[in-house]
PDB file of C-alpha atoms in Angstrom:
ATOM      1  CA  UNK A  28     -21.713  -6.042  15.664  1.00  0.00           C
ATOM      2  CA  UNK A  29     -21.590  -8.840  13.376  1.00  0.00           C
ATOM      3  CA  UNK A  30     -21.361  -8.302   9.534  1.00  0.00           C
ATOM      4  CA  UNK A  31     -20.698 -10.740   6.403  1.00  0.00           C
ATOM      5  CA  UNK A  32     -17.967  -8.541   5.407  1.00  0.00           C
ATOM      6  CA  UNK A  33     -16.263  -9.006   8.593  1.00  0.00           C
ATOM      7  CA  UNK A  34     -16.561 -12.893   8.524  1.00  0.00           C
ATOM      8  CA  UNK A  35     -15.261 -12.963   4.982  1.00  0.00           C
ATOM      9  CA  UNK A  36     -12.176 -10.995   5.981  1.00  0.00           C
ATOM     10  CA  UNK A  37     -11.654 -13.176   8.956  1.00  0.00           C
ATOM     11  CA  UNK A  38     -12.120 -16.324   7.106  1.00  0.00           C
ATOM     12  CA  UNK A  39     -10.035 -15.544   3.585  1.00  0.00           C
ATOM     13  CA  UNK A  40      -7.867 -12.794   4.601  1.00  0.00           C
ATOM     14  CA  UNK A  41      -9.239 -10.698   1.814  1.00  0.00           C
ATOM     15  CA  UNK A  42     -12.554  -9.468   0.275  1.00  0.00           C
ATOM     16  CA  UNK A  43     -13.190  -8.579  -3.399  1.00  0.00           C
ATOM     17  CA  UNK A  44     -15.946  -5.522  -3.711  1.00  0.00           C
ATOM     18  CA  UNK A  45     -16.870  -5.133  -7.363  1.00  0.00           C
ATOM     19  CA  UNK A  46     -17.943  -1.634  -8.716  1.00  0.00           C
ATOM     20  CA  UNK A  47     -16.723   0.070  -5.660  1.00  0.00           C
ATOM     21  CA  UNK A  48     -15.835   2.835  -7.564  1.00  0.00           C
ATOM     22  CA  UNK A  49     -17.973   4.591 -10.217  1.00  0.00           C
ATOM     23  CA  UNK A  50     -16.669   4.903 -13.947  1.00  0.00           C
ATOM     24  CA  UNK A  51     -16.227   8.599 -13.248  1.00  0.00           C
ATOM     25  CA  UNK A  52     -14.103   7.889  -9.892  1.00  0.00           C
ATOM     26  CA  UNK A  53     -11.915   5.567 -11.635  1.00  0.00           C
ATOM     27  CA  UNK A  54     -11.313   8.035 -14.590  1.00  0.00           C
ATOM     28  CA  UNK A  55     -10.686  11.012 -12.257  1.00  0.00           C
ATOM     29  CA  UNK A  56      -8.087   8.785 -10.117  1.00  0.00           C
ATOM     30  CA  UNK A  57      -6.429   7.597 -13.228  1.00  0.00           C
ATOM     31  CA  UNK A  58      -6.143  11.025 -14.875  1.00  0.00           C
ATOM     32  CA  UNK A  59      -4.567  12.356 -11.467  1.00  0.00           C
ATOM     33  CA  UNK A  60      -2.262   9.441 -11.565  1.00  0.00           C
ATOM     34  CA  UNK A  61      -1.120  10.413 -15.097  1.00  0.00           C
ATOM     35  CA  UNK A  62      -0.497  14.008 -13.674  1.00  0.00           C
ATOM     36  CA  UNK A  63       1.700  13.149 -11.015  1.00  0.00           C
ATOM     37  CA  UNK A  64       3.942  11.296 -13.503  1.00  0.00           C
ATOM     38  CA  UNK A  65       4.480  14.747 -14.991  1.00  0.00           C
ATOM     39  CA  UNK A  66       4.979  16.464 -11.375  1.00  0.00           C
ATOM     40  CA  UNK A  67       7.383  13.889 -10.691  1.00  0.00           C
ATOM     41  CA  UNK A  68      11.038  15.376  -9.783  1.00  0.00           C
ATOM     42  CA  UNK A  69      13.614  15.928 -12.864  1.00  0.00           C
ATOM     43  CA  UNK A  70      16.545  15.454 -10.495  1.00  0.00           C
ATOM     44  CA  UNK A  71      17.547  13.222  -7.527  1.00  0.00           C
ATOM     45  CA  UNK A  72      15.186  10.393  -8.577  1.00  0.00           C
ATOM     46  CA  UNK A  73      14.894   7.815  -6.212  1.00  0.00           C
ATOM     47  CA  UNK A  74      14.266   3.901  -7.382  1.00  0.00           C
ATOM     48  CA  UNK A  75      11.643   1.721  -5.430  1.00  0.00           C
ATOM     49  CA  UNK A  76      12.081  -1.992  -5.563  1.00  0.00           C
ATOM     50  CA  UNK A  77      11.141  -4.548  -3.007  1.00  0.00           C
ATOM     51  CA  UNK A  78      13.991  -6.918  -4.370  1.00  0.00           C
ATOM     52  CA  UNK A  79      16.967  -5.035  -3.910  1.00  0.00           C
ATOM     53  CA  UNK A  80      18.177  -4.096  -0.487  1.00  0.00           C
ATOM     54  CA  UNK A  81      21.532  -2.130  -1.132  1.00  0.00           C
ATOM     55  CA  UNK A  82      19.632   1.153  -1.336  1.00  0.00           C
ATOM     56  CA  UNK A  83      21.679   4.138  -0.131  1.00  0.00           C
ATOM     57  CA  UNK A  84      20.966   6.122   3.084  1.00  0.00           C
ATOM     58  CA  UNK A  85      19.197   9.187   1.121  1.00  0.00           C
ATOM     59  CA  UNK A  86      17.131   6.661  -0.501  1.00  0.00           C
ATOM     60  CA  UNK A  87      15.805   5.475   2.867  1.00  0.00           C
ATOM     61  CA  UNK A  88      15.345   8.880   4.332  1.00  0.00           C
ATOM     62  CA  UNK A  89      13.284   9.995   1.490  1.00  0.00           C
ATOM     63  CA  UNK A  90      11.113   6.970   1.953  1.00  0.00           C
ATOM     64  CA  UNK A  91      10.909   7.256   5.740  1.00  0.00           C
ATOM     65  CA  UNK A  92      10.250  10.996   5.733  1.00  0.00           C
ATOM     66  CA  UNK A  93       7.290  10.445   2.981  1.00  0.00           C
ATOM     67  CA  UNK A  94       4.601   9.852   5.477  1.00  0.00           C
ATOM     68  CA  UNK A  95       3.127  13.315   5.447  1.00  0.00           C
ATOM     69  CA  UNK A  96       4.269  14.162   2.024  1.00  0.00           C
ATOM     70  CA  UNK A  97       3.889  13.310  -1.641  1.00  0.00           C
ATOM     71  CA  UNK A  98       6.933  11.609  -2.941  1.00  0.00           C
ATOM     72  CA  UNK A  99       7.911   9.794  -5.996  1.00  0.00           C
ATOM     73  CA  UNK A 100       9.379   6.509  -6.560  1.00  0.00           C
ATOM     74  CA  UNK A 101      10.762   5.257 -10.011  1.00  0.00           C
ATOM     75  CA  UNK A 102      10.975   1.859 -11.135  1.00  0.00           C
ATOM     76  CA  UNK A 103      14.317  -0.125 -11.471  1.00  0.00           C
ATOM     77  CA  UNK A 104      15.112  -0.030 -15.027  1.00  0.00           C
ATOM     78  CA  UNK A 105      13.572   3.528 -15.506  1.00  0.00           C
ATOM     79  CA  UNK A 106      16.495   5.499 -14.319  1.00  0.00           C
ATOM     80  CA  UNK A 107      20.153   5.079 -15.583  1.00  0.00           C
ATOM     81  CA  UNK A 108      23.298   5.809 -13.509  1.00  0.00           C
ATOM     82  CA  UNK A 109      23.501   9.420 -13.626  1.00  0.00           C
ATOM     83  CA  UNK A 110      19.699   9.733 -12.708  1.00  0.00           C
ATOM     84  CA  UNK A 111      18.510  10.237 -16.237  1.00  0.00           C
ATOM     85  CA  UNK A 112      15.256   8.883 -17.270  1.00  0.00           C
ATOM     86  CA  UNK A 113      15.681   5.924 -19.475  1.00  0.00           C
ATOM     87  CA  UNK A 114      11.893   5.548 -20.486  1.00  0.00           C
ATOM     88  CA  UNK A 115       9.027   7.752 -21.101  1.00  0.00           C
ATOM     89  CA  UNK A 116       8.100   9.800 -17.856  1.00  0.00           C
ATOM     90  CA  UNK A 117       4.715   8.224 -18.359  1.00  0.00           C
ATOM     91  CA  UNK A 118       5.803   4.923 -17.419  1.00  0.00           C
ATOM     92  CA  UNK A 119       8.759   5.789 -15.219  1.00  0.00           C
ATOM     93  CA  UNK A 120       7.139   5.609 -11.814  1.00  0.00           C
ATOM     94  CA  UNK A 121       6.530   2.758  -9.741  1.00  0.00           C
ATOM     95  CA  UNK A 122       4.465   4.447  -7.008  1.00  0.00           C
ATOM     96  CA  UNK A 123       3.831   7.723  -5.587  1.00  0.00           C
ATOM     97  CA  UNK A 124       3.241   7.958  -1.657  1.00  0.00           C
ATOM     98  CA  UNK A 125       2.402   8.125   1.066  1.00  0.00           C
ATOM     99  CA  UNK A 126       0.146  11.113   1.840  1.00  0.00           C
ATOM    100  CA  UNK A 127      -2.000  11.606  -1.130  1.00  0.00           C
ATOM    101  CA  UNK A 128      -5.184  10.906   1.021  1.00  0.00           C
ATOM    102  CA  UNK A 129      -4.202  14.216   2.940  1.00  0.00           C
ATOM    103  CA  UNK A 130      -2.434  16.260   0.434  1.00  0.00           C
ATOM    104  CA  UNK A 131      -4.425  15.623  -2.729  1.00  0.00           C
ATOM    105  CA  UNK A 132      -8.153  16.728  -3.051  1.00  0.00           C
ATOM    106  CA  UNK A 133      -9.297  13.741  -5.401  1.00  0.00           C
ATOM    107  CA  UNK A 134      -7.524  10.976  -3.366  1.00  0.00           C
ATOM    108  CA  UNK A 135      -8.747  12.694  -0.238  1.00  0.00           C
ATOM    109  CA  UNK A 136     -12.479  12.546  -1.392  1.00  0.00           C
ATOM    110  CA  UNK A 137     -12.375   8.983  -2.057  1.00  0.00           C
ATOM    111  CA  UNK A 138     -10.289   7.775   0.989  1.00  0.00           C
ATOM    112  CA  UNK A 139     -12.536   9.771   3.370  1.00  0.00           C
ATOM    113  CA  UNK A 140     -15.996   8.801   1.480  1.00  0.00           C
ATOM    114  CA  UNK A 141     -18.985   7.445   3.133  1.00  0.00           C
ATOM    115  CA  UNK A 142     -18.431   4.214   1.375  1.00  0.00           C
ATOM    116  CA  UNK A 143     -15.133   3.655   3.095  1.00  0.00           C
ATOM    117  CA  UNK A 144     -16.324   4.779   6.515  1.00  0.00           C
ATOM    118  CA  UNK A 145     -19.137   2.208   6.196  1.00  0.00           C
ATOM    119  CA  UNK A 146     -16.921  -0.607   5.545  1.00  0.00           C
ATOM    120  CA  UNK A 147     -14.652   0.426   8.313  1.00  0.00           C
ATOM    121  CA  UNK A 148     -17.968   0.363  10.495  1.00  0.00           C
ATOM    122  CA  UNK A 149     -18.835  -2.987   9.290  1.00  0.00           C
ATOM    123  CA  UNK A 150     -15.316  -4.225  10.204  1.00  0.00           C
ATOM    124  CA  UNK A 151     -15.958  -3.042  13.593  1.00  0.00           C
ATOM    125  CA  UNK A 152     -13.236  -0.259  14.007  1.00  0.00           C
ATOM    126  CA  UNK A 153     -13.959   2.222  16.733  1.00  0.00           C
ATOM    127  CA  UNK A 154     -11.567   4.987  15.664  1.00  0.00           C
ATOM    128  CA  UNK A 155     -10.011   4.156  12.327  1.00  0.00           C
ATOM    129  CA  UNK A 156      -7.276   6.423  11.185  1.00  0.00           C
ATOM    130  CA  UNK A 157      -5.690   6.506   7.546  1.00  0.00           C
ATOM    131  CA  UNK A 158      -1.795   5.937   8.082  1.00  0.00           C
ATOM    132  CA  UNK A 159      -0.586   5.923   4.361  1.00  0.00           C
ATOM    133  CA  UNK A 160      -1.715   6.009   0.966  1.00  0.00           C
ATOM    134  CA  UNK A 161      -0.070   5.048  -2.499  1.00  0.00           C
ATOM    135  CA  UNK A 162      -0.713   5.456  -6.290  1.00  0.00           C
ATOM    136  CA  UNK A 163       0.866   2.097  -7.870  1.00  0.00           C
ATOM    137  CA  UNK A 164       1.471   2.152 -11.512  1.00  0.00           C
ATOM    138  CA  UNK A 165       2.846  -1.208 -12.443  1.00  0.00           C
ATOM    139  CA  UNK A 166       3.754  -0.083 -15.724  1.00  0.00           C
ATOM    140  CA  UNK A 167       3.895  -2.433 -18.810  1.00  0.00           C
ATOM    141  CA  UNK A 168       6.989  -4.549 -19.334  1.00  0.00           C
ATOM    142  CA  UNK A 169       8.831  -2.452 -16.606  1.00  0.00           C
ATOM    143  CA  UNK A 170       6.370  -2.915 -13.600  1.00  0.00           C
ATOM    144  CA  UNK A 171       8.481  -4.834 -11.054  1.00  0.00           C
ATOM    145  CA  UNK A 172       7.387  -7.646  -8.836  1.00  0.00           C
ATOM    146  CA  UNK A 173       6.330  -7.203  -5.490  1.00  0.00           C
ATOM    147  CA  UNK A 174       7.754 -10.009  -3.042  1.00  0.00           C
ATOM    148  CA  UNK A 175       5.276 -11.951  -0.911  1.00  0.00           C
ATOM    149  CA  UNK A 176       4.855 -10.052   2.242  1.00  0.00           C
ATOM    150  CA  UNK A 177       2.085  -9.203   4.717  1.00  0.00           C
ATOM    151  CA  UNK A 178       1.243  -5.628   5.450  1.00  0.00           C
ATOM    152  CA  UNK A 179       1.750  -5.965   9.106  1.00  0.00           C
ATOM    153  CA  UNK A 180       5.559  -6.037   8.270  1.00  0.00           C
ATOM    154  CA  UNK A 181       5.401  -2.732   7.540  1.00  0.00           C
ATOM    155  CA  UNK A 182       2.324  -1.329   9.466  1.00  0.00           C
ATOM    156  CA  UNK A 183       2.542  -3.194  12.596  1.00  0.00           C
ATOM    157  CA  UNK A 184      -0.093  -2.710  15.725  1.00  0.00           C
ATOM    158  CA  UNK A 185      -0.475  -4.538  18.761  1.00  0.00           C
ATOM    159  CA  UNK A 186      -2.873  -6.254  18.637  1.00  0.00           C
ATOM    160  CA  UNK A 187      -2.907  -6.155  14.423  1.00  0.00           C
ATOM    161  CA  UNK A 188      -5.350  -3.880  12.954  1.00  0.00           C
ATOM    162  CA  UNK A 189      -4.165  -2.784   9.509  1.00  0.00           C
ATOM    163  CA  UNK A 190      -6.577  -3.352   6.657  1.00  0.00           C
ATOM    164  CA  UNK A 191      -5.699  -2.286   3.115  1.00  0.00           C
ATOM    165  CA  UNK A 192      -8.171  -0.726   0.644  1.00  0.00           C
ATOM    166  CA  UNK A 193      -6.855  -1.600  -2.821  1.00  0.00           C
ATOM    167  CA  UNK A 194      -8.725   0.104  -5.771  1.00  0.00           C
ATOM    168  CA  UNK A 195      -8.079  -1.301  -9.257  1.00  0.00           C
ATOM    169  CA  UNK A 196      -8.196   1.638 -11.836  1.00  0.00           C
ATOM    170  CA  UNK A 197      -7.433  -0.765 -14.604  1.00  0.00           C
ATOM    171  CA  UNK A 198      -8.429  -4.354 -15.218  1.00  0.00           C
ATOM    172  CA  UNK A 199      -6.117  -6.585 -13.400  1.00  0.00           C
ATOM    173  CA  UNK A 200      -5.115  -9.779 -15.104  1.00  0.00           C
ATOM    174  CA  UNK A 201      -2.553 -12.641 -14.749  1.00  0.00           C
ATOM    175  CA  UNK A 202      -0.395 -10.983 -17.601  1.00  0.00           C
ATOM    176  CA  UNK A 203      -0.284  -7.509 -16.166  1.00  0.00           C
ATOM    177  CA  UNK A 204       0.349  -8.622 -12.356  1.00  0.00           C
ATOM    178  CA  UNK A 205      -2.824  -8.845 -10.606  1.00  0.00           C
ATOM    179  CA  UNK A 206      -2.684  -9.441  -6.727  1.00  0.00           C
ATOM    180  CA  UNK A 207      -2.206 -12.989  -5.456  1.00  0.00           C
ATOM    181  CA  UNK A 208      -3.169 -14.504  -2.130  1.00  0.00           C
ATOM    182  CA  UNK A 209      -2.615 -16.982   0.181  1.00  0.00           C
ATOM    183  CA  UNK A 210      -6.145 -17.818   1.325  1.00  0.00           C
ATOM    184  CA  UNK A 211      -6.311 -17.989   5.050  1.00  0.00           C
ATOM    185  CA  UNK A 212      -2.652 -17.214   5.702  1.00  0.00           C
ATOM    186  CA  UNK A 213      -3.578 -14.333   7.983  1.00  0.00           C
ATOM    187  CA  UNK A 214      -4.465 -16.677  10.692  1.00  0.00           C
ATOM    188  CA  UNK A 215      -0.756 -17.619  11.307  1.00  0.00           C
ATOM    189  CA  UNK A 216       0.350 -14.500  12.660  1.00  0.00           C
ATOM    190  CA  UNK A 217       3.134 -12.042  11.549  1.00  0.00           C
ATOM    191  CA  UNK A 218       5.966 -13.830   9.686  1.00  0.00           C
ATOM    192  CA  UNK A 219       8.567 -11.024   9.988  1.00  0.00           C
ATOM    193  CA  UNK A 220       8.949  -7.456  10.686  1.00  0.00           C
ATOM    194  CA  UNK A 221      10.436  -4.346   8.805  1.00  0.00           C
ATOM    195  CA  UNK A 222      11.634  -2.057  11.364  1.00  0.00           C
ATOM    196  CA  UNK A 223      13.732   1.117  12.160  1.00  0.00           C
ATOM    197  CA  UNK A 224      17.208  -0.308  12.997  1.00  0.00           C
ATOM    198  CA  UNK A 225      17.996  -0.194  16.696  1.00  0.00           C
ATOM    199  CA  UNK A 226      21.756   0.049  16.001  1.00  0.00           C
ATOM    200  CA  UNK A 227      21.911   3.793  15.552  1.00  0.00           C
ATOM    201  CA  UNK A 228      25.616   3.290  14.333  1.00  0.00           C
ATOM    202  CA  UNK A 229      24.562   1.172  11.209  1.00  0.00           C
ATOM    203  CA  UNK A 230      24.171   2.477   7.879  1.00  0.00           C
ATOM    204  CA  UNK A 231      20.965   0.929   7.229  1.00  0.00           C
ATOM    205  CA  UNK A 232      17.976   2.905   8.623  1.00  0.00           C
ATOM    206  CA  UNK A 233      15.611  -0.085   8.090  1.00  0.00           C
ATOM    207  CA  UNK A 234      16.142  -3.530   8.838  1.00  0.00           C
ATOM    208  CA  UNK A 235      14.121  -6.976   8.666  1.00  0.00           C
ATOM    209  CA  UNK A 236      13.990  -8.690  11.804  1.00  0.00           C
ATOM    210  CA  UNK A 237      14.452 -12.066  10.311  1.00  0.00           C
ATOM    211  CA  UNK A 238      14.928 -13.979   6.949  1.00  0.00           C
ATOM    212  CA  UNK A 239      12.175 -13.791   4.279  1.00  0.00           C
ATOM    213  CA  UNK A 240       9.820 -16.748   4.739  1.00  0.00           C
ATOM    214  CA  UNK A 241       9.341 -19.011   1.776  1.00  0.00           C
ATOM    215  CA  UNK A 242       5.808 -19.421   0.624  1.00  0.00           C
ATOM    216  CA  UNK A 243       5.065 -22.099  -2.030  1.00  0.00           C
ATOM    217  CA  UNK A 244       3.928 -20.726  -5.424  1.00  0.00           C
ATOM    218  CA  UNK A 245       1.284 -23.126  -5.539  1.00  0.00           C
ATOM    219  CA  UNK A 246      -0.435 -21.519  -2.344  1.00  0.00           C
ATOM    220  CA  UNK A 247      -0.974 -18.348  -4.223  1.00  0.00           C
ATOM    221  CA  UNK A 248      -4.702 -17.451  -5.737  1.00  0.00           C
ATOM    222  CA  UNK A 249      -4.594 -14.827  -8.479  1.00  0.00           C
ATOM    223  CA  UNK A 250      -7.659 -12.625  -8.193  1.00  0.00           C
ATOM    224  CA  UNK A 251      -8.261 -10.921 -11.685  1.00  0.00           C
ATOM    225  CA  UNK A 252     -10.480  -8.147 -11.218  1.00  0.00           C
ATOM    226  CA  UNK A 253     -12.061  -5.418 -13.386  1.00  0.00           C
ATOM    227  CA  UNK A 254     -11.405  -1.573 -12.760  1.00  0.00           C
ATOM    228  CA  UNK A 255     -13.388  -0.038 -10.172  1.00  0.00           C
ATOM    229  CA  UNK A 256     -13.108  -2.957  -7.788  1.00  0.00           C
ATOM    230  CA  UNK A 257     -11.850  -2.516  -4.348  1.00  0.00           C
ATOM    231  CA  UNK A 258      -9.916  -5.584  -2.609  1.00  0.00           C
ATOM    232  CA  UNK A 259      -9.988  -5.434   1.474  1.00  0.00           C
ATOM    233  CA  UNK A 260      -6.591  -6.867   2.616  1.00  0.00           C
ATOM    234  CA  UNK A 261      -6.133  -8.194   6.078  1.00  0.00           C
ATOM    235  CA  UNK A 262      -2.760  -6.774   7.617  1.00  0.00           C
ATOM    236  CA  UNK A 263      -1.696 -10.554   8.029  1.00  0.00           C
ATOM    237  CA  UNK A 264      -2.748 -12.073   4.707  1.00  0.00           C
ATOM    238  CA  UNK A 265       0.480 -13.160   2.658  1.00  0.00           C
ATOM    239  CA  UNK A 266       0.081 -11.608  -0.989  1.00  0.00           C
ATOM    240  CA  UNK A 267       2.321 -10.674  -3.909  1.00  0.00           C
ATOM    241  CA  UNK A 268       2.169  -9.490  -7.419  1.00  0.00           C
ATOM    242  CA  UNK A 269       4.181 -10.715 -10.411  1.00  0.00           C
ATOM    243  CA  UNK A 270       6.231  -8.470 -12.849  1.00  0.00           C
ATOM    244  CA  UNK A 271       3.994  -6.959 -15.390  1.00  0.00           C
ATOM    245  CA  UNK A 272       4.596  -8.947 -18.599  1.00  0.00           C
ATOM    246  CA  UNK A 273       1.829  -7.320 -20.647  1.00  0.00           C
ATOM    247  CA  UNK A 274       1.684  -4.156 -22.992  1.00  0.00           C
ATOM    248  CA  UNK A 275      -0.694  -2.854 -20.523  1.00  0.00           C
ATOM    249  CA  UNK A 276      -0.468  -0.943 -17.132  1.00  0.00           C
ATOM    250  CA  UNK A 277      -2.023  -1.914 -13.890  1.00  0.00           C
ATOM    251  CA  UNK A 278      -2.649   1.154 -12.013  1.00  0.00           C
ATOM    252  CA  UNK A 279      -4.251   1.223  -8.532  1.00  0.00           C
ATOM    253  CA  UNK A 280      -4.950   3.225  -5.662  1.00  0.00           C
ATOM    254  CA  UNK A 281      -4.594   1.919  -2.076  1.00  0.00           C
ATOM    255  CA  UNK A 282      -4.356   3.171   1.488  1.00  0.00           C
ATOM    256  CA  UNK A 283      -4.384   1.463   4.865  1.00  0.00           C
ATOM    257  CA  UNK A 284      -6.602   1.825   7.813  1.00  0.00           C
ATOM    258  CA  UNK A 285      -5.375   1.078  11.650  1.00  0.00           C
ATOM    259  CA  UNK A 286      -7.380   1.062  14.848  1.00  0.00           C
ATOM    260  CA  UNK A 287      -6.441   4.007  17.141  1.00  0.00           C
ATOM    261  CA  UNK A 288      -8.436   2.888  20.104  1.00  0.00           C
ATOM    262  CA  UNK A 289      -8.961  -0.053  22.505  1.00  0.00           C
ATOM    263  CA  UNK A 290      -5.387  -0.137  23.722  1.00  0.00           C
ATOM    264  CA  UNK A 291      -4.217  -0.606  20.021  1.00  0.00           C
ATOM    265  CA  UNK A 292      -0.547   0.478  20.046  1.00  0.00           C
ATOM    266  CA  UNK A 293       1.043   1.586  16.777  1.00  0.00           C
ATOM    267  CA  UNK A 294       4.681   0.172  16.763  1.00  0.00           C
ATOM    268  CA  UNK A 295       7.290   2.927  17.408  1.00  0.00           C
ATOM    269  CA  UNK A 296       9.652   1.012  15.488  1.00  0.00           C
ATOM    270  CA  UNK A 297       7.614   1.054  12.063  1.00  0.00           C
ATOM    271  CA  UNK A 298       9.160   2.886   9.413  1.00  0.00           C
ATOM    272  CA  UNK A 299       6.191   5.206   9.005  1.00  0.00           C
ATOM    273  CA  UNK A 300       5.785   7.743  11.914  1.00  0.00           C
ATOM    274  CA  UNK A 301       3.226  10.353  12.219  1.00  0.00           C
ATOM    275  CA  UNK A 302       4.842  13.584  12.882  1.00  0.00           C
ATOM    276  CA  UNK A 303       3.721  15.096  16.398  1.00  0.00           C
ATOM    277  CA  UNK A 304       1.835  17.864  14.696  1.00  0.00           C
ATOM    278  CA  UNK A 305       0.194  15.772  12.122  1.00  0.00           C
ATOM    279  CA  UNK A 306      -1.486  12.710  13.668  1.00  0.00           C
ATOM    280  CA  UNK A 307      -3.074   9.972  11.274  1.00  0.00           C
ATOM    281  CA  UNK A 308      -6.343  11.595  10.095  1.00  0.00           C
ATOM    282  CA  UNK A 309      -9.470   9.773  11.772  1.00  0.00           C
ATOM    283  CA  UNK A 310     -12.392   8.545   9.669  1.00  0.00           C
ATOM    284  CA  UNK A 311     -14.787   8.413  12.458  1.00  0.00           C
ATOM    285  CA  UNK A 312     -15.133   7.866  16.372  1.00  0.00           C
ATOM    286  CA  UNK A 313     -17.736   5.289  17.306  1.00  0.00           C
ATOM    287  CA  UNK A 314     -19.759   6.420  20.174  1.00  0.00           C
ATOM    288  CA  UNK A 315     -20.854   3.896  22.699  1.00  0.00           C
TER     289      UNK A 315
END
């Protein structure tokens, strides 16, 4: 099957779909995101940063075990040495993940909506499954940068099949850290992998298999979008977001879909593994 959507994703590495969510859906997801702030744990707070690698064992386990749970990750700078909150709870979280699409009715309804199924159908998925979801806050001033990466570093399949659905719940601008892409960069393969450490005696549970590639700043095109927009992200396209330097947050809901048919193998050394009794939930099965 041939679709314009697939052509555009294959050509650029991303597709911008405006007005994907209704105003009511945006509002309801946003309100749920705020509610999650109040549900966040009061003790043993975990910081999420894509910059610093010296995070301790317990933090890694908290992250690695979050595939089928709702877990809370705080901004660097939001939590003091003793685990105390240094900022208002409403702007303390970096993200919540990674099973909102299963555990939370509001996020579940959007993720498994017919609109999402239709897009996966047009992208020629045969048996797409949702492997993870996140609510991302990108809080004003404190919202950290996300380093240039390919989603396939983290969600690797052979052959590559991951596609991200990234939904803006607030307007995304240069000032508040909109997504930036290197157009066409998905055509150059997977540049590195983030994987479970094969050395079982090591203290680090997760390792990168090689150094971070250097991507020239001039290669990135910022994609400024209004709330309700969905950006489809090819698993191999290089993208990033800068720190939020504005007074406005940049909330987003995002999830990833992978192919589970046609001999597509989900890597056993990915950080995220589905528990035996809870396989990744499937959106549909295309019958021949």
